[in-house]
Short mmCIF file of C-alpha atoms in Angstrom, two decimals:
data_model
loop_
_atom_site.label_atom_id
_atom_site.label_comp_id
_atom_site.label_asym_id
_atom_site.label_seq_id
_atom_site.Cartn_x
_atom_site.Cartn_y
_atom_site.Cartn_z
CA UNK S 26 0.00 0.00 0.00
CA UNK S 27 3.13 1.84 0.93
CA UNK S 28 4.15 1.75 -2.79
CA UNK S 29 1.11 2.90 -4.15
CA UNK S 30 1.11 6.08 -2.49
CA UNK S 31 4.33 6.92 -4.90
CA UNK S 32 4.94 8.63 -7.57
CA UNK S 33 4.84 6.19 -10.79
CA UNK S 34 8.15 6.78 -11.79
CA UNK S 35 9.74 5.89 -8.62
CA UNK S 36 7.33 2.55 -7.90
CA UNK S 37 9.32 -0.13 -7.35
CA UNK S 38 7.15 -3.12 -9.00
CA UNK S 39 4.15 -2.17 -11.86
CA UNK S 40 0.73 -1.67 -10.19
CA UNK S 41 -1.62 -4.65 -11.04
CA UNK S 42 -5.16 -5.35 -9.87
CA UNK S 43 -5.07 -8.79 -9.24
CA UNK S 44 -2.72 -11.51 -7.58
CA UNK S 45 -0.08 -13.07 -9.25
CA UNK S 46 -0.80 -16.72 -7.34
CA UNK S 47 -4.46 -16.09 -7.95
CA UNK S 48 -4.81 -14.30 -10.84
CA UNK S 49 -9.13 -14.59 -11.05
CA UNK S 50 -8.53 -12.86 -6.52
CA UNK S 51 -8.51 -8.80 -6.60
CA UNK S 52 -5.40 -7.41 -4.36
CA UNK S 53 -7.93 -5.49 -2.24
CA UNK S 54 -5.81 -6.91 1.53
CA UNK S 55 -3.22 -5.46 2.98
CA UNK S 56 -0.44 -7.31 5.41
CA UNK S 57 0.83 -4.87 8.42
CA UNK S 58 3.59 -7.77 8.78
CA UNK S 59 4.88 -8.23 5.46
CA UNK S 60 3.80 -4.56 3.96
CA UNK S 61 2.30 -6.15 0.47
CA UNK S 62 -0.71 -6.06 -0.88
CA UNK S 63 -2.37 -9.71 -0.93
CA UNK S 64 -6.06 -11.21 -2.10
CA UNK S 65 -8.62 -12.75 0.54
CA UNK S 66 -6.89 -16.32 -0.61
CA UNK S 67 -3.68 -15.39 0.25
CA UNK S 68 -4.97 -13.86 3.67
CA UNK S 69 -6.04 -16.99 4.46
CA UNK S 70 -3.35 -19.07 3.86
CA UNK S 71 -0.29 -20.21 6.57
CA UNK S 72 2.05 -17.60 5.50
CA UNK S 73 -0.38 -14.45 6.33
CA UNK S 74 -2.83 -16.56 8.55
CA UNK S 75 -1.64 -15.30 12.17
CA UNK S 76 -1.07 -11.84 10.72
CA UNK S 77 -3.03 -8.36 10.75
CA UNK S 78 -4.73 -7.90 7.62
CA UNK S 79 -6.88 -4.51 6.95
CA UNK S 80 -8.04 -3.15 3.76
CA UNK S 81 -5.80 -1.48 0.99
CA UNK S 82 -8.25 1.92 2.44
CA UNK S 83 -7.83 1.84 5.50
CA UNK S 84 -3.87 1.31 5.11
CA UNK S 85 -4.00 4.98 2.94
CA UNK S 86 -6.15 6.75 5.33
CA UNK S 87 -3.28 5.37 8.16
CA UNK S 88 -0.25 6.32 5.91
CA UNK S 89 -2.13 9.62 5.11
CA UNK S 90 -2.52 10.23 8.73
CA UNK S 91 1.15 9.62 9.47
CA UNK S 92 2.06 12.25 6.50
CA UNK S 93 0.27 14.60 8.21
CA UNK S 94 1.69 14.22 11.78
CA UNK S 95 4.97 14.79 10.27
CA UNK S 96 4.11 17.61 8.39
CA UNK S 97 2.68 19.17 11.05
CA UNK S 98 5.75 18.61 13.03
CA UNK S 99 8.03 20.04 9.84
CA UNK S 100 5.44 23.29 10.33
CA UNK S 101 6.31 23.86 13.91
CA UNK S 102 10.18 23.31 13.57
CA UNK S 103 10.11 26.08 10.29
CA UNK S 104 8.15 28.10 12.58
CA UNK S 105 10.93 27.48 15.63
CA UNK S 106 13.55 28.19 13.13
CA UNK S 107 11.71 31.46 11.23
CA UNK S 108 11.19 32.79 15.46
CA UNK S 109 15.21 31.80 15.69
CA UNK S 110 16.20 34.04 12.62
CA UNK S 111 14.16 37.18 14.14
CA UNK S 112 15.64 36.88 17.18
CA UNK S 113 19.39 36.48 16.00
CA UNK S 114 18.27 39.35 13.44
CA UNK S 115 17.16 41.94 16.73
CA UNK S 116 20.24 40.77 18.71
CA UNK S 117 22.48 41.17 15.97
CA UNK S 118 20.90 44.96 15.35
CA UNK S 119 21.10 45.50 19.22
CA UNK S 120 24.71 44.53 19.05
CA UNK S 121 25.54 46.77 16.20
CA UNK S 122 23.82 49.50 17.88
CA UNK S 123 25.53 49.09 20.79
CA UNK S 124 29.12 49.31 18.73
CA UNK S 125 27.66 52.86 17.42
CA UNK S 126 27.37 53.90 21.17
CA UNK S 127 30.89 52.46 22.24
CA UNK S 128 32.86 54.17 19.84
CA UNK S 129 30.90 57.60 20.05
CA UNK S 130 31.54 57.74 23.85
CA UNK S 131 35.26 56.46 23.37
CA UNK S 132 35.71 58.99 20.79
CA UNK S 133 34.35 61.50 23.51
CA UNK S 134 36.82 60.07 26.33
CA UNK S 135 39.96 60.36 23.80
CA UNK S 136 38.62 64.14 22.69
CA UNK S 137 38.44 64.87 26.39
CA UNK S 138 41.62 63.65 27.78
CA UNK S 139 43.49 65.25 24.15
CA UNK S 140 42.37 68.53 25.89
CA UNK S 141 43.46 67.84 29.02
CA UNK S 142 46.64 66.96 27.72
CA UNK S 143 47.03 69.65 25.71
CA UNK S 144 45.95 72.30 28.70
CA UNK S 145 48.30 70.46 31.19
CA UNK S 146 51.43 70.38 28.65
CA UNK S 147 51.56 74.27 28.04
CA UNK S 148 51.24 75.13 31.95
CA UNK S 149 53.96 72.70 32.33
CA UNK S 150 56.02 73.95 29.75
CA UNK S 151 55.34 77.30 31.30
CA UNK S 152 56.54 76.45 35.07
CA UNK S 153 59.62 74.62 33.09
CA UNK S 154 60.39 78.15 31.31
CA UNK S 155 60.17 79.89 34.54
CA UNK S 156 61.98 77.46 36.55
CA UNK S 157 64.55 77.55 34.00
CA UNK S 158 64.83 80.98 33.86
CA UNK S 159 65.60 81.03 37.89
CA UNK S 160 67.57 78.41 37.96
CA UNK S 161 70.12 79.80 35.29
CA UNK S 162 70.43 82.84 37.56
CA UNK S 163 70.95 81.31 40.49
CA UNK S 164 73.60 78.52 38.69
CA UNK S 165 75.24 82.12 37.30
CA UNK S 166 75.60 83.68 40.32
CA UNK S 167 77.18 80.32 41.93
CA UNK S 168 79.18 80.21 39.17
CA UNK S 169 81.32 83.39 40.12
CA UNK S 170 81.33 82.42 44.13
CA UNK S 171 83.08 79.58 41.95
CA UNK S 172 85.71 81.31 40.15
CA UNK S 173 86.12 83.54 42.79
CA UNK S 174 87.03 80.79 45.20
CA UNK S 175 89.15 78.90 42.66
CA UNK S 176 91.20 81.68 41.92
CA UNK S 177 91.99 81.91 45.91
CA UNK S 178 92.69 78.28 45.88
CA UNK S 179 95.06 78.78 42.94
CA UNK S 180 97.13 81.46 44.72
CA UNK S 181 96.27 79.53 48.22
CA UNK S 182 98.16 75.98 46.23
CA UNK S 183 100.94 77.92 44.76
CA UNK S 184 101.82 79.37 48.12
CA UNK S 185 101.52 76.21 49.58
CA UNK S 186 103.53 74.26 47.06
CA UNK S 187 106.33 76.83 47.75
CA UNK S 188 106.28 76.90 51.18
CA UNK S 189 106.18 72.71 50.88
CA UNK S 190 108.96 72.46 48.36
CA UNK S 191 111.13 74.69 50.76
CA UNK S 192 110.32 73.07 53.74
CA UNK S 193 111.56 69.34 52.05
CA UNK S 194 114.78 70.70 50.90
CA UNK S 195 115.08 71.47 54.63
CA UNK S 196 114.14 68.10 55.53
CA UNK S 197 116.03 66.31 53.14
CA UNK S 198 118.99 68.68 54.17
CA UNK S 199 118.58 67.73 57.51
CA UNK S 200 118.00 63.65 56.72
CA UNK S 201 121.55 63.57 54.73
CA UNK S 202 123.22 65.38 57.28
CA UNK S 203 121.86 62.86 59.96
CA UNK S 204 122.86 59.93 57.54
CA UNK S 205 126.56 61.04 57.14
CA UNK S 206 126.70 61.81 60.50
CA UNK S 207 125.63 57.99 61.48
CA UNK S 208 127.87 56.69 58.58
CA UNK S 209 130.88 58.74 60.09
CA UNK S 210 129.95 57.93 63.72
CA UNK S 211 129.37 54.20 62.36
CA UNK S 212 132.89 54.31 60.36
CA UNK S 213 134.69 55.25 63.07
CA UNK S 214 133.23 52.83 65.48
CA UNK S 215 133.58 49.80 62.72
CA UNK S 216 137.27 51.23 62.71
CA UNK S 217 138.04 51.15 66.65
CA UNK S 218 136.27 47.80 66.61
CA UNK S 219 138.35 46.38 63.71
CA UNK S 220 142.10 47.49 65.71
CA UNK S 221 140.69 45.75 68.69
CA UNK S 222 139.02 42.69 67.62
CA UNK S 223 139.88 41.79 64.02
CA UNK S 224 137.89 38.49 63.82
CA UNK S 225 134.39 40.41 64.62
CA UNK S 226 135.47 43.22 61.85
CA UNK S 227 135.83 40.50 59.64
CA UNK S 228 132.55 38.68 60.75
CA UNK S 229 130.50 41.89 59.80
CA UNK S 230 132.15 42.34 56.75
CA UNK S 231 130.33 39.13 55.45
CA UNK S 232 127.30 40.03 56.88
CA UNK S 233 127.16 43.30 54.81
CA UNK S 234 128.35 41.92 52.03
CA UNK S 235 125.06 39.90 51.39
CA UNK S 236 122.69 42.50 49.79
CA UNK S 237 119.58 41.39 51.02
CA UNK S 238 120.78 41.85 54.56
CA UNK S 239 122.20 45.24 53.38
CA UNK S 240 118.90 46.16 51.71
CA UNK S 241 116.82 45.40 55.37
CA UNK S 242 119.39 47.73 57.30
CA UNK S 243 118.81 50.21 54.77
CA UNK S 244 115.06 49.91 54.64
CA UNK S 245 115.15 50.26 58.60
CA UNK S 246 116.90 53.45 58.01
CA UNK S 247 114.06 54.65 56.01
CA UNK S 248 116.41 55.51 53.18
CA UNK S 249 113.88 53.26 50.84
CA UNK S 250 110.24 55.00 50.60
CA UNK S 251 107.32 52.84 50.71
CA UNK S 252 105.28 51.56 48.07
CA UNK S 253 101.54 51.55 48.59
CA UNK S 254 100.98 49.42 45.13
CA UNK S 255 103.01 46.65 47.09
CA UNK S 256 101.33 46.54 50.01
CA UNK S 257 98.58 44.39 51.08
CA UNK S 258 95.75 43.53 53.56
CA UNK S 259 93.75 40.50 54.62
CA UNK S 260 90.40 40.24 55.92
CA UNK S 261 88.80 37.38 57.52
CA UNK S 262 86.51 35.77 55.32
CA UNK S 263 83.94 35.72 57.64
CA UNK S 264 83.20 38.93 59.62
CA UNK S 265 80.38 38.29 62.47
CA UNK S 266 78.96 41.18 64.24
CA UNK S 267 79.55 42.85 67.61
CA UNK S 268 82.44 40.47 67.21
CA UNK S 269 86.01 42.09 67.38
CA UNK S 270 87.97 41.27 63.39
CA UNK S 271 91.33 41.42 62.90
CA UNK S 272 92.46 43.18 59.91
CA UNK S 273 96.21 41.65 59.32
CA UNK S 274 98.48 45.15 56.76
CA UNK S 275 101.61 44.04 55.44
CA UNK S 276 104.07 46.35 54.11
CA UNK S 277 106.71 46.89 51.07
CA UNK S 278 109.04 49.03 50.16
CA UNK S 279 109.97 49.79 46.24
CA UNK S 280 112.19 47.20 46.39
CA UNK S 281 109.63 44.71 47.59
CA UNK S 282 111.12 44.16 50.84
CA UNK S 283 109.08 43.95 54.41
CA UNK S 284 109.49 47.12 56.19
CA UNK S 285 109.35 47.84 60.27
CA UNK S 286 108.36 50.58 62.06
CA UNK S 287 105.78 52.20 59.89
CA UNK S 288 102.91 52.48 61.79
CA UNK S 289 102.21 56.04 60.93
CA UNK S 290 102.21 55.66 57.42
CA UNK S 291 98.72 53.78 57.79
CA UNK S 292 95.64 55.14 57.91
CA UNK S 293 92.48 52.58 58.20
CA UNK S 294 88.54 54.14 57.75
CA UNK S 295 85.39 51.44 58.04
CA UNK S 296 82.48 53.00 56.75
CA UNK S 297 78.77 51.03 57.26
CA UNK S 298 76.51 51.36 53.82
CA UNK S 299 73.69 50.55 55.61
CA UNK S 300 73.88 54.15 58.16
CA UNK S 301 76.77 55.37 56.77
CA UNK S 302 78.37 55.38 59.97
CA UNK S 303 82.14 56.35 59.99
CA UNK S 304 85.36 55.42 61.95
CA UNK S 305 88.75 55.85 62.19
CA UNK S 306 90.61 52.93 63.12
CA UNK S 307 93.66 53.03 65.88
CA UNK S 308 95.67 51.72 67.44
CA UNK S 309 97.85 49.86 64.76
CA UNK S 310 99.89 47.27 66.53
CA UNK S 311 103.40 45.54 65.08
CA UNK S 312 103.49 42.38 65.01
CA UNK S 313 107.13 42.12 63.69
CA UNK S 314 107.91 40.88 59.94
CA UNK S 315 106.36 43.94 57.94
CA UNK S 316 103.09 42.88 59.05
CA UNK S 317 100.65 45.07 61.32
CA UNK S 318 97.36 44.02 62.95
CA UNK S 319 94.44 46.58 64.03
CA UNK S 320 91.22 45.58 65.16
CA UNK S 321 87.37 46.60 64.71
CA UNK S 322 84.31 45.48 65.87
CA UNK S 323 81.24 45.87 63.31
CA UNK S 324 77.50 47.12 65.22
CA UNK S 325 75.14 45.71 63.17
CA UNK S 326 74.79 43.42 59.96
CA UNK S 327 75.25 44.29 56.22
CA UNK S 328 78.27 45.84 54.55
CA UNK S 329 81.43 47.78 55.48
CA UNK S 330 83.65 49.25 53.01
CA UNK S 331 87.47 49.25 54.92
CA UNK S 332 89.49 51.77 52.97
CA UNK S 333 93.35 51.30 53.88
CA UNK S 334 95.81 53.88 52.99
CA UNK S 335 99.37 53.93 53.00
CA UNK S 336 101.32 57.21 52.86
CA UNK S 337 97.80 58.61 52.18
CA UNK S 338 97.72 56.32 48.90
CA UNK S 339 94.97 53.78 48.59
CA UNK S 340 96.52 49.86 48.17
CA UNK S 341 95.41 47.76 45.87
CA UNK S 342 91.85 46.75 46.10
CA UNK S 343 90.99 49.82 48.55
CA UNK S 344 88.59 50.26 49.39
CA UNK S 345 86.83 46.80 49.97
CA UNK S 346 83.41 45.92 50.59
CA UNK S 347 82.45 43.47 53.32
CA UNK S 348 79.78 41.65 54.25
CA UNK S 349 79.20 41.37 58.03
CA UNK S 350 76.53 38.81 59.50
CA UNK S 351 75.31 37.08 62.40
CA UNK S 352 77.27 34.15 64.19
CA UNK S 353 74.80 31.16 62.96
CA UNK S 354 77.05 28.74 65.19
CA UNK S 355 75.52 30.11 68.14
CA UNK S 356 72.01 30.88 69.78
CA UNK S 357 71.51 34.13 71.05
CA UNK S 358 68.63 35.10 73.71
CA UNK S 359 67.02 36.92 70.75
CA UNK S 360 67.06 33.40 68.81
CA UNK S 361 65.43 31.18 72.25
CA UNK S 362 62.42 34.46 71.65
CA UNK S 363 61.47 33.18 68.27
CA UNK S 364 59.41 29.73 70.21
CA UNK S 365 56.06 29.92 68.48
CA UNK S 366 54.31 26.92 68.49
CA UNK S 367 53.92 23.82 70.89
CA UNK S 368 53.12 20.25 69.67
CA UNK S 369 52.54 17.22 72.23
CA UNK S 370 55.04 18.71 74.61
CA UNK S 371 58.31 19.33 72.34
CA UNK S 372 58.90 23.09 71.09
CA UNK S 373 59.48 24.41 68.10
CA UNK S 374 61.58 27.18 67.57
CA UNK S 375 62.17 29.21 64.64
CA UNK S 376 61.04 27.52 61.52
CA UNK S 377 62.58 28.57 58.43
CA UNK S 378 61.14 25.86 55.88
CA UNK S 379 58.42 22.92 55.03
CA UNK S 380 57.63 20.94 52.69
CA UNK S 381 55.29 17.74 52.35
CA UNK S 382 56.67 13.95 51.53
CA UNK S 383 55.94 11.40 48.71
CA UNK S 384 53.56 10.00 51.42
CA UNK S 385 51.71 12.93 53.00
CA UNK S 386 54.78 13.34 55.31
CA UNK S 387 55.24 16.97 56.63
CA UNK S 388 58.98 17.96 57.00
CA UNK S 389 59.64 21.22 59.18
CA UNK S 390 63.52 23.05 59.18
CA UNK S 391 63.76 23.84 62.96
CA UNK S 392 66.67 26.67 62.44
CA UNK S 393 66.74 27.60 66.57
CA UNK S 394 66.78 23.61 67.39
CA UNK S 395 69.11 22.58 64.55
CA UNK S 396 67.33 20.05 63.03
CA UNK S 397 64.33 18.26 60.61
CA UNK S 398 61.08 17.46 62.06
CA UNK S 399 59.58 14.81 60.11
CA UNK S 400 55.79 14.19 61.25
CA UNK S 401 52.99 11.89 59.57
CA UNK S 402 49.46 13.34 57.54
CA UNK S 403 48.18 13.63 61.03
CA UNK S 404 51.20 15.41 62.23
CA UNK S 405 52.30 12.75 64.66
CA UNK S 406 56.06 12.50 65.59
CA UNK S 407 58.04 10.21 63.20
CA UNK S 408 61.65 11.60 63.45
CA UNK S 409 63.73 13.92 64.36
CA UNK S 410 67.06 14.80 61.97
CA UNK S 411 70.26 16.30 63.63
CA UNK S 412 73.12 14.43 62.30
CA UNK S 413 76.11 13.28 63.80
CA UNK S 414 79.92 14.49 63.29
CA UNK S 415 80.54 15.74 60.15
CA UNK S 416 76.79 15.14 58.96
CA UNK S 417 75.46 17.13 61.90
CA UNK S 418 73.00 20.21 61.17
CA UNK S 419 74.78 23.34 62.09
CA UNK S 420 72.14 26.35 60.83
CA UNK S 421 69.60 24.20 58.45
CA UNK S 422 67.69 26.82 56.36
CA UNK S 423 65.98 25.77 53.50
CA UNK S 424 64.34 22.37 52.20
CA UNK S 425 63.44 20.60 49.24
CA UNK S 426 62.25 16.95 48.87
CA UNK S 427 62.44 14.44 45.83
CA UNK S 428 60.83 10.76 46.52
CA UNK S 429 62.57 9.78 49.60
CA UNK S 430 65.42 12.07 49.57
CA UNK S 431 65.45 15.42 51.90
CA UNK S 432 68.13 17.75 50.92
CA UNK S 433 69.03 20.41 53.63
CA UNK S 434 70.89 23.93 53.25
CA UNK S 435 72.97 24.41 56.35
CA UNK S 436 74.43 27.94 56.47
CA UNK S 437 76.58 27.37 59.31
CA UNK S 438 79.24 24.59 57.56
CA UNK S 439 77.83 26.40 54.11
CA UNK S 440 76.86 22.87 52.50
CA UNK S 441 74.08 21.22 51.30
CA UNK S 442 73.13 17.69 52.76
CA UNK S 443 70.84 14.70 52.04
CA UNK S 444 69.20 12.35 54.31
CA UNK S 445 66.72 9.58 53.64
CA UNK S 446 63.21 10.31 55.12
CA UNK S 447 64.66 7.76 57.81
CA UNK S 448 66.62 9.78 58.76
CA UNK S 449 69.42 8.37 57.23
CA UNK S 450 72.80 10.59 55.83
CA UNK S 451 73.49 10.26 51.96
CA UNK S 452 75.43 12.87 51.06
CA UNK S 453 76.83 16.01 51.18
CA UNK S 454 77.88 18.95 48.88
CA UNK S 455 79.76 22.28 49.22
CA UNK S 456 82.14 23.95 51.29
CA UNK S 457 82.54 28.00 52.28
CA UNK S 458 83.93 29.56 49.17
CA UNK S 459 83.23 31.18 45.91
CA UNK S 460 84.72 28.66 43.51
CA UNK S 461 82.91 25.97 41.99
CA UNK S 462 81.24 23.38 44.41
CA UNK S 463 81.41 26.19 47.53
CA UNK S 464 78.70 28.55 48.99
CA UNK S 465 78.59 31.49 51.03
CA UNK S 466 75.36 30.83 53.61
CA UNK S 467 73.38 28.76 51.34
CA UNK S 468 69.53 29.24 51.70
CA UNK S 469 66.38 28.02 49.32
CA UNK S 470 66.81 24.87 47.63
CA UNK S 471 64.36 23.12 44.68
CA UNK S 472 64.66 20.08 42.55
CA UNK S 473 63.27 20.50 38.65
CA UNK S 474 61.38 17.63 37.12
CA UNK S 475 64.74 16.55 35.97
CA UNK S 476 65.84 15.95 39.49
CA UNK S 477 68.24 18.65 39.06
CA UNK S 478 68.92 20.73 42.55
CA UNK S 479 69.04 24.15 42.67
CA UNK S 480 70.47 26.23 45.22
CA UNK S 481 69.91 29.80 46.25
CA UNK S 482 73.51 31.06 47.32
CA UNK S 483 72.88 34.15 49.66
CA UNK S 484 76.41 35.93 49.30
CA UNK S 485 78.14 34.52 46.23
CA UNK S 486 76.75 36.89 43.40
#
């Protein structure tokens, strides 16, 4: 029935009238089942007995039906779509007109502030002009005081060079005089000594005779001037605060010899950068060789810049810059105040670091106790990490964990060092230094997905 509802040119089988097992039976039955058209005889045999059979009307009045539900469905969804289209339409004209209001009150923003602008540039350009003008006056009038006070310095120098140059050739007058009058007195003492005992003349004849020996008498004599681009000084690597230093100045003539007895020809100044506080160093104390010793005691943390001076010359390296920090091999009272938490009877102290385990595991750097806390998810006491010997935790700082591995920054040996989450000791790494495989008070530590550790190295930049 379904085909005959087709057009004729896409039928798939020639409409005929009658059956083609019974060809005297009209098709005029039609099977639900099988969906062909059959004769009463055919309805009533096995194949179509047990199955619905209606007539060839009533199955187009059914499929006419269904038609009809569907195109009234195809209405509503071309009527869900045509409602779609007018609304996209509105929104898309409400959009546009709300572009058209945007840029007209942007362009009014950008006219406004282009006035502003322009208004606030010429009354600066004005105060500019006038401060200009004001300060060119008042540079001109400094300018003379200037000139004015070079020109006295000029005459002020030229006196003074005179006067200076005078008052050497005195001195050196004087210092030659005093020099052949020791050589004379020294002659004729060398020549009393030599008539009396002619073994010791002979004795200090060798001595003289080696030149280094000669070159140290002279030096003592002062006859050899010193040279400040010769000279050192050496400074502890490690300066602590409100702890006394020892600066150690050793001293060389031109001819690169130690020389004695110099102590005013030094001249020491420690400077803070933090409050530019500013000392003279004294006393200088000899401690025999060419080497002198003086001693200073830094207030607070930070930097000092020590400028030594020799003959009022800077040495090499002068002046140098510092650091100065706190003693992290010891505890001080201010240290014991940092105790901020308490956990089933055991204090903390200061904690510097944490970080959480493969397993939930929460590791603490205790700085003021000098070790690791490791507790559980529940923060229940599993171990405590110290070390032993040379493995033992002097100032831990930072903390960084990869599987079971804890590595620890201690600043006070200035290593880094690895433990198992045991509590076991791995490893260790480091040294105080600036060369390759040393820190300077390491701190933060991280490992990259790599595994790689990096280390933050507070005073090696």
């Amino acid at each position: 029935c379904a085909d005959l509802l087709k057009p004729p040119s896409t039928r798939t089988t020639p409409l005929s009238e009658y059956c083609s097992d019974h060809p005297t039976m009209k098709l005029d039955l039609f099977c639900k089942e099988c969906g062909v058209e059959v004769c009463r005889e055919c309805a009533s045999t096995r194949r179509h007995k047990r199955h619905e059979i209606i007539s060839c009307h009533e199955s187009i009045n059914e499929e006419t039906r269904k038609l009809g539900e569907v195109a009234d469905s195809v209405a509503e969804l071309l009527e869900e779509m045509r409602r779609a289209v007018s609304g996209v339409k509105e929104m898309k004209q409400r959009v546009r007109n709300r572009k058209d209001d945007d840029i007209t009150a942007t362009r009014e923003i950008f006219a406004a502030l282009r006035k502003a602008i322009d208004e606030r540039e010429e009354e600066t350009i004005s105060d500019i002009k006038e401060g200009a003008d004001k300060s060119d006056k008042a540079l001109e009038l400094q300018l003379e005081r200037l000139l004015l006070l070079w020109s006295q310095l000029k005459s002020c120098l030229q006196l003074l060079k005179k006067t200076s140059k005078e008052k050497m050739r005195a001195e050196e007058l004087t210092k030659r005089r005093m020099i052949l009058e020791q050589r004379r007195d020294h002659l004729r003492l060398m020549r009393r000594r030599s008539r009396l005992d002619p073994v010791r003349n002979e004795q200090r004849k060798v001595k003289f005779e080696d030149v280094e020996s000669l070159c140290q008498a002279i030096s003592k004599l002062g006859l050899i001037p010193l040279d400040p681009s010769k000279c050192e000084v050496i400074i502890p690597p490690a300066v602590i605060v409100k702890k006394e230093t020892t600066l150690m100045i050793v001293l060389r003539n031109k001819n690169n010899n130690l020389v004695t007895g110099s102590n005013k020809a030094i001249d020491v100044h420690v400077e803070s950068v933090q409050d530019g506080e500013s000392m003279r160093m004294t006393p200088i104390k000899e401690v025999g060789g060419g080497r002198y010793e003086i001693f200073f005691t830094p207030s607070s943390c930070g930097y000092y810049m020590i400028s030594v001076l020799v003959d009022g010359v800077h040495i090499p390296g002068s002046p140098y810059k510092t650091p100065v920090d706190r003693d992290y091999n010891k505890m001080t009272e201010q240290d014991c105040d940092h105790v901020m938490t308490h956990y089933g009877g055991n204090k903390f102290g200061h904690l510097t670091d944490v970080a959480i385990g493969p397993n939930g595991e929460v590791v603490i750097v205790d700085y003021d106790n000098r070790c690791v806390v490791v507790l559980d998810d529940k923060l229940n006491l599993l171990k405590v990490i110290r070390g032993s010997g040379d493995n033992r935790l002097v100032s831990p700082d930072g903390l960084a964990i990869t599987g079971n591995i804890i590595a620890v920054s201690d600043c006070g040996s200035h290593q880094v060092k690895k433990y198992s989450l045991n509590g076991n000791f791995t490893s260790q790494i480091g040294g105080h230094g600036n060369k390759n495989g040393e820190f300077n008070f390491p701190r933060g530590l991280v490992f990259n997905n790599n595994q790689l550790l990096y280390v933050v190295d507070a005073w090696n930049y």
